[in-house]
PDB file of C-alpha atoms in Angstrom:
ATOM      1  CA  MET A  27     -36.625  29.618 -27.422  1.00  0.00           C
ATOM      2  CA  SER A  28     -34.603  31.597 -29.943  1.00  0.00           C
ATOM      3  CA  GLU A  29     -32.244  28.617 -30.300  1.00  0.00           C
ATOM      4  CA  GLU A  30     -35.059  26.593 -31.879  1.00  0.00           C
ATOM      5  CA  LEU A  31     -35.731  29.212 -34.559  1.00  0.00           C
ATOM      6  CA  THR A  32     -32.171  29.737 -35.776  1.00  0.00           C
ATOM      7  CA  LEU A  33     -30.949  27.985 -38.862  1.00  0.00           C
ATOM      8  CA  PRO A  34     -27.730  26.020 -38.739  1.00  0.00           C
ATOM      9  CA  ILE A  35     -24.791  27.811 -40.299  1.00  0.00           C
ATOM     10  CA  ILE A  36     -22.955  25.838 -42.945  1.00  0.00           C
ATOM     11  CA  LEU A  37     -19.626  27.310 -43.832  1.00  0.00           C
ATOM     12  CA  PRO A  38     -18.317  26.006 -47.171  1.00  0.00           C
ATOM     13  CA  VAL A  39     -14.669  25.979 -46.118  1.00  0.00           C
ATOM     14  CA  GLY A  40     -13.626  24.127 -49.272  1.00  0.00           C
ATOM     15  CA  ALA A  41     -15.254  26.716 -51.539  1.00  0.00           C
ATOM     16  CA  ILE A  42     -13.685  29.572 -49.559  1.00  0.00           C
ATOM     17  CA  LEU A  43     -10.229  27.996 -49.701  1.00  0.00           C
ATOM     18  CA  PHE A  44     -10.532  27.355 -53.429  1.00  0.00           C
ATOM     19  CA  GLU A  45     -11.643  30.949 -53.999  1.00  0.00           C
ATOM     20  CA  VAL A  46      -8.536  32.119 -52.148  1.00  0.00           C
ATOM     21  CA  LEU A  47      -6.429  29.686 -54.215  1.00  0.00           C
ATOM     22  CA  PHE A  48      -8.003  31.024 -57.407  1.00  0.00           C
ATOM     23  CA  LEU A  49      -7.221  34.606 -56.377  1.00  0.00           C
ATOM     24  CA  ILE A  50      -3.659  33.682 -55.431  1.00  0.00           C
ATOM     25  CA  THR A  51      -3.302  32.052 -58.848  1.00  0.00           C
ATOM     26  CA  ALA A  52      -5.009  34.734 -60.943  1.00  0.00           C
ATOM     27  CA  ILE A  53      -3.504  37.883 -59.415  1.00  0.00           C
ATOM     28  CA  PRO A  54       0.174  37.215 -60.312  1.00  0.00           C
ATOM     29  CA  ILE A  55      -0.752  36.020 -63.799  1.00  0.00           C
ATOM     30  CA  GLU A  56      -2.861  39.085 -64.523  1.00  0.00           C
ATOM     31  CA  ALA A  57      -0.347  41.445 -62.905  1.00  0.00           C
ATOM     32  CA  THR A  58       2.369  40.051 -65.174  1.00  0.00           C
ATOM     33  CA  VAL A  59       0.213  40.538 -68.270  1.00  0.00           C
ATOM     34  CA  LEU A  60      -0.665  44.104 -67.263  1.00  0.00           C
ATOM     35  CA  HIS A  61       3.020  44.805 -66.592  1.00  0.00           C
ATOM     36  CA  LYS A  62       4.144  43.427 -69.973  1.00  0.00           C
ATOM     37  CA  TRP A  63       1.289  44.641 -72.195  1.00  0.00           C
ATOM     38  CA  LEU A  64       0.410  47.999 -70.676  1.00  0.00           C
ATOM     39  CA  LYS A  65       3.917  48.888 -69.466  1.00  0.00           C
ATOM     40  CA  PHE A  66       2.812  49.554 -65.888  1.00  0.00           C
ATOM     41  CA  ASP A  67       5.347  49.205 -63.141  1.00  0.00           C
ATOM     42  CA  LYS A  68       5.042  46.058 -61.036  1.00  0.00           C
ATOM     43  CA  LYS A  69       3.426  47.793 -58.076  1.00  0.00           C
ATOM     44  CA  THR A  70       0.718  49.415 -60.219  1.00  0.00           C
ATOM     45  CA  SER A  71      -0.017  46.270 -62.213  1.00  0.00           C
ATOM     46  CA  THR A  72      -0.285  44.235 -58.997  1.00  0.00           C
ATOM     47  CA  PHE A  73      -2.631  46.835 -57.510  1.00  0.00           C
ATOM     48  CA  TYR A  74      -4.849  46.748 -60.601  1.00  0.00           C
ATOM     49  CA  ALA A  75      -4.842  42.932 -60.674  1.00  0.00           C
ATOM     50  CA  ILE A  76      -5.802  42.711 -56.995  1.00  0.00           C
ATOM     51  CA  CYS A  77      -8.586  45.281 -57.364  1.00  0.00           C
ATOM     52  CA  THR A  78     -10.104  43.742 -60.475  1.00  0.00           C
ATOM     53  CA  ASN A  79      -9.951  40.155 -59.220  1.00  0.00           C
ATOM     54  CA  VAL A  80     -11.295  40.795 -55.732  1.00  0.00           C
ATOM     55  CA  PHE A  81     -14.042  43.066 -57.041  1.00  0.00           C
ATOM     56  CA  SER A  82     -15.082  40.612 -59.764  1.00  0.00           C
ATOM     57  CA  SER A  83     -15.092  37.760 -57.214  1.00  0.00           C
ATOM     58  CA  VAL A  84     -17.345  39.733 -54.889  1.00  0.00           C
ATOM     59  CA  ILE A  85     -19.673  40.620 -57.768  1.00  0.00           C
ATOM     60  CA  GLY A  86     -19.700  36.972 -58.878  1.00  0.00           C
ATOM     61  CA  TRP A  87     -20.619  35.675 -55.448  1.00  0.00           C
ATOM     62  CA  LEU A  88     -23.314  38.346 -55.062  1.00  0.00           C
ATOM     63  CA  ILE A  89     -24.812  37.289 -58.394  1.00  0.00           C
ATOM     64  CA  PHE A  90     -24.571  33.639 -57.377  1.00  0.00           C
ATOM     65  CA  PHE A  91     -26.367  34.251 -54.074  1.00  0.00           C
ATOM     66  CA  SER A  92     -29.070  36.320 -55.768  1.00  0.00           C
ATOM     67  CA  ILE A  93     -29.716  33.745 -58.519  1.00  0.00           C
ATOM     68  CA  GLU A  94     -29.472  30.596 -56.378  1.00  0.00           C
ATOM     69  CA  PRO A  95     -32.858  30.991 -54.622  1.00  0.00           C
ATOM     70  CA  ILE A  96     -34.784  31.187 -57.908  1.00  0.00           C
ATOM     71  CA  LEU A  97     -33.220  28.101 -59.510  1.00  0.00           C
ATOM     72  CA  ALA A  98     -35.141  24.882 -59.984  1.00  0.00           C
ATOM     73  CA  ILE A  99     -34.776  22.351 -57.174  1.00  0.00           C
ATOM     74  CA  GLU A 100     -32.803  19.874 -59.335  1.00  0.00           C
ATOM     75  CA  ILE A 101     -30.318  22.503 -60.475  1.00  0.00           C
ATOM     76  CA  LYS A 102     -30.032  23.963 -56.980  1.00  0.00           C
ATOM     77  CA  SER A 103     -29.329  20.508 -55.567  1.00  0.00           C
ATOM     78  CA  GLN A 104     -26.642  19.856 -58.195  1.00  0.00           C
ATOM     79  CA  LEU A 105     -25.083  23.263 -57.602  1.00  0.00           C
ATOM     80  CA  ILE A 106     -24.963  22.924 -53.829  1.00  0.00           C
ATOM     81  CA  ASN A 107     -23.633  19.393 -54.197  1.00  0.00           C
ATOM     82  CA  TYR A 108     -20.845  20.640 -56.452  1.00  0.00           C
ATOM     83  CA  VAL A 109     -19.923  23.697 -54.358  1.00  0.00           C
ATOM     84  CA  LEU A 110     -19.941  21.876 -51.029  1.00  0.00           C
ATOM     85  CA  PHE A 111     -18.875  18.338 -51.974  1.00  0.00           C
ATOM     86  CA  ASN A 112     -17.297  18.640 -55.464  1.00  0.00           C
ATOM     87  CA  LYS A 113     -19.641  15.992 -56.905  1.00  0.00           C
ATOM     88  CA  LEU A 114     -22.073  16.064 -59.799  1.00  0.00           C
ATOM     89  CA  LYS A 115     -24.837  13.462 -59.677  1.00  0.00           C
ATOM     90  CA  ASP A 116     -26.316  14.072 -63.115  1.00  0.00           C
ATOM     91  CA  PRO A 117     -23.871  14.049 -66.065  1.00  0.00           C
ATOM     92  CA  SER A 118     -26.385  15.865 -68.305  1.00  0.00           C
ATOM     93  CA  ILE A 119     -25.766  19.050 -66.343  1.00  0.00           C
ATOM     94  CA  GLN A 120     -22.271  19.348 -67.834  1.00  0.00           C
ATOM     95  CA  THR A 121     -23.604  21.097 -70.961  1.00  0.00           C
ATOM     96  CA  MET A 122     -25.226  23.741 -68.797  1.00  0.00           C
ATOM     97  CA  ILE A 123     -21.941  24.120 -66.893  1.00  0.00           C
ATOM     98  CA  VAL A 124     -20.058  24.797 -70.140  1.00  0.00           C
ATOM     99  CA  PHE A 125     -22.521  27.519 -71.208  1.00  0.00           C
ATOM    100  CA  THR A 126     -22.593  29.031 -67.727  1.00  0.00           C
ATOM    101  CA  SER A 127     -18.802  29.006 -67.565  1.00  0.00           C
ATOM    102  CA  SER A 128     -18.595  30.828 -70.890  1.00  0.00           C
ATOM    103  CA  ALA A 129     -21.047  33.459 -69.685  1.00  0.00           C
ATOM    104  CA  ILE A 130     -19.071  33.834 -66.447  1.00  0.00           C
ATOM    105  CA  PHE A 131     -15.830  34.249 -68.412  1.00  0.00           C
ATOM    106  CA  PHE A 132     -17.199  37.047 -70.592  1.00  0.00           C
ATOM    107  CA  GLY A 133     -19.003  38.671 -67.664  1.00  0.00           C
ATOM    108  CA  THR A 134     -15.801  38.644 -65.627  1.00  0.00           C
ATOM    109  CA  PHE A 135     -13.875  40.055 -68.575  1.00  0.00           C
ATOM    110  CA  LEU A 136     -16.370  42.899 -68.902  1.00  0.00           C
ATOM    111  CA  VAL A 137     -16.305  43.675 -65.158  1.00  0.00           C
ATOM    112  CA  LYS A 138     -12.497  43.613 -65.074  1.00  0.00           C
ATOM    113  CA  PHE A 139     -12.192  45.820 -68.153  1.00  0.00           C
ATOM    114  CA  LEU A 140     -14.665  48.395 -66.847  1.00  0.00           C
ATOM    115  CA  LEU A 141     -13.096  48.449 -63.394  1.00  0.00           C
ATOM    116  CA  LEU A 142      -9.597  48.747 -64.835  1.00  0.00           C
ATOM    117  CA  LYS A 143     -10.741  51.597 -67.061  1.00  0.00           C
ATOM    118  CA  LEU A 144     -12.397  53.365 -64.116  1.00  0.00           C
ATOM    119  CA  LEU A 145      -9.324  52.937 -61.927  1.00  0.00           C
ATOM    120  CA  MET A 146      -7.090  54.314 -64.665  1.00  0.00           C
ATOM    121  CA  ILE A 147      -9.410  57.282 -65.218  1.00  0.00           C
ATOM    122  CA  PHE A 148      -9.662  58.141 -61.526  1.00  0.00           C
ATOM    123  CA  LEU A 149      -5.959  57.704 -60.850  1.00  0.00           C
ATOM    124  CA  ASN A 150      -5.004  59.674 -63.964  1.00  0.00           C
ATOM    125  CA  GLU A 151      -7.453  62.468 -63.052  1.00  0.00           C
ATOM    126  CA  ALA A 152      -5.378  63.231 -59.979  1.00  0.00           C
ATOM    127  CA  LYS A 153      -2.277  63.550 -62.168  1.00  0.00           C
ATOM    128  CA  LYS A 154      -4.142  65.671 -64.742  1.00  0.00           C
ATOM    129  CA  GLN A 155      -5.258  68.156 -62.090  1.00  0.00           C
ATOM    130  CA  GLU A 156      -1.601  68.724 -61.245  1.00  0.00           C
ATOM    131  CA  GLN A 157      -0.751  69.334 -64.915  1.00  0.00           C
ATOM    132  CA  THR A 158      -3.424  71.733 -66.167  1.00  0.00           C
ATOM    133  CA  THR A 159      -2.282  73.065 -69.535  1.00  0.00           C
ATOM    134  CA  VAL A 160      -4.144  74.401 -72.539  1.00  0.00           C
ATOM    135  CA  MET A 161      -4.003  72.067 -75.565  1.00  0.00           C
ATOM    136  CA  THR A 162      -4.110  73.165 -79.171  1.00  0.00           C
ATOM    137  CA  GLY A 163      -6.279  71.419 -81.770  1.00  0.00           C
ATOM    138  CA  GLN A 164      -3.400  69.255 -83.021  1.00  0.00           C
ATOM    139  CA  GLU A 165      -2.399  68.248 -79.488  1.00  0.00           C
ATOM    140  CA  ARG A 166      -6.013  67.325 -78.722  1.00  0.00           C
ATOM    141  CA  ALA A 167      -6.258  65.162 -81.889  1.00  0.00           C
ATOM    142  CA  ALA A 168      -2.976  63.415 -81.036  1.00  0.00           C
ATOM    143  CA  TYR A 169      -4.244  62.859 -77.486  1.00  0.00           C
ATOM    144  CA  LEU A 170      -7.475  61.297 -78.797  1.00  0.00           C
ATOM    145  CA  ASN A 171      -5.531  58.965 -81.128  1.00  0.00           C
ATOM    146  CA  ILE A 172      -3.254  57.897 -78.276  1.00  0.00           C
ATOM    147  CA  ASN A 173      -6.320  57.358 -76.094  1.00  0.00           C
ATOM    148  CA  LYS A 174      -7.929  55.128 -78.777  1.00  0.00           C
ATOM    149  CA  VAL A 175      -4.773  52.993 -79.058  1.00  0.00           C
ATOM    150  CA  GLN A 176      -4.590  52.736 -75.273  1.00  0.00           C
ATOM    151  CA  ASN A 177      -8.218  51.560 -75.131  1.00  0.00           C
ATOM    152  CA  ASN A 178      -7.475  48.819 -77.691  1.00  0.00           C
ATOM    153  CA  GLN A 179      -4.396  47.773 -75.721  1.00  0.00           C
ATOM    154  CA  LEU A 180      -6.447  47.768 -72.521  1.00  0.00           C
ATOM    155  CA  VAL A 181      -9.115  45.512 -74.035  1.00  0.00           C
ATOM    156  CA  LEU A 182      -6.501  43.119 -75.406  1.00  0.00           C
ATOM    157  CA  ALA A 183      -4.479  43.059 -72.192  1.00  0.00           C
ATOM    158  CA  THR A 184      -7.581  42.442 -70.085  1.00  0.00           C
ATOM    159  CA  LEU A 185      -8.729  39.661 -72.424  1.00  0.00           C
ATOM    160  CA  VAL A 186      -5.331  37.957 -72.419  1.00  0.00           C
ATOM    161  CA  ALA A 187      -4.963  38.307 -68.645  1.00  0.00           C
ATOM    162  CA  ASN A 188      -8.452  36.947 -68.030  1.00  0.00           C
ATOM    163  CA  SER A 189      -7.884  34.076 -70.474  1.00  0.00           C
ATOM    164  CA  LEU A 190      -4.599  33.046 -68.899  1.00  0.00           C
ATOM    165  CA  SER A 191      -5.936  33.224 -65.360  1.00  0.00           C
ATOM    166  CA  TYR A 192      -9.051  31.261 -66.321  1.00  0.00           C
ATOM    167  CA  SER A 193      -6.856  28.643 -68.001  1.00  0.00           C
ATOM    168  CA  ALA A 194      -4.830  28.262 -64.811  1.00  0.00           C
ATOM    169  CA  ILE A 195      -8.010  28.052 -62.730  1.00  0.00           C
ATOM    170  CA  THR A 196      -9.446  25.443 -65.109  1.00  0.00           C
ATOM    171  CA  ALA A 197      -6.280  23.394 -64.690  1.00  0.00           C
ATOM    172  CA  LEU A 198      -6.677  23.653 -60.904  1.00  0.00           C
ATOM    173  CA  LEU A 199     -10.299  22.504 -61.173  1.00  0.00           C
ATOM    174  CA  LEU A 200      -9.262  19.548 -63.334  1.00  0.00           C
ATOM    175  CA  ILE A 201      -6.609  18.589 -60.786  1.00  0.00           C
ATOM    176  CA  ARG A 202      -9.211  18.973 -58.033  1.00  0.00           C
ATOM    177  CA  SER A 203     -11.614  16.587 -59.785  1.00  0.00           C
ATOM    178  CA  LEU A 204      -9.000  13.814 -60.106  1.00  0.00           C
TER     179      LEU A 204
END
């Protein structure tokens, strides 16, 4: 009797494989940018790139699965058709895709920046606890100026890394649609 009440499970293997491909593409690109721009060693920049990309992917899919049930039937049908079968029936939906993609880009950038900042703070806190020294007023001012420059570099590096990885992913999506 319980067999009659269960829903069939549809596993979007294509979407899962493309997500893995996107991660495999984005992580080395972003790790290279973090290595070059922020002067991290390769191991640290790879760790940060993996953390930010996997976390932002999980957040993205959670947002997708929470928004999908409240969408209009036409949009939901188009979305499911695209995710499962890589086909768009209605060409007028392309404008909405461009706006949604832009919002996703900036949302991903924000998530990656905040996560990278948090990781750097938490990992640097462990080092700071080992080196507890008393700073003078001039040392504290110099530290704050260095911190401000590092924040600007972090924003720029995250933006460049996200832009390059999204460009590579867009190229993969264009190849996929051919």
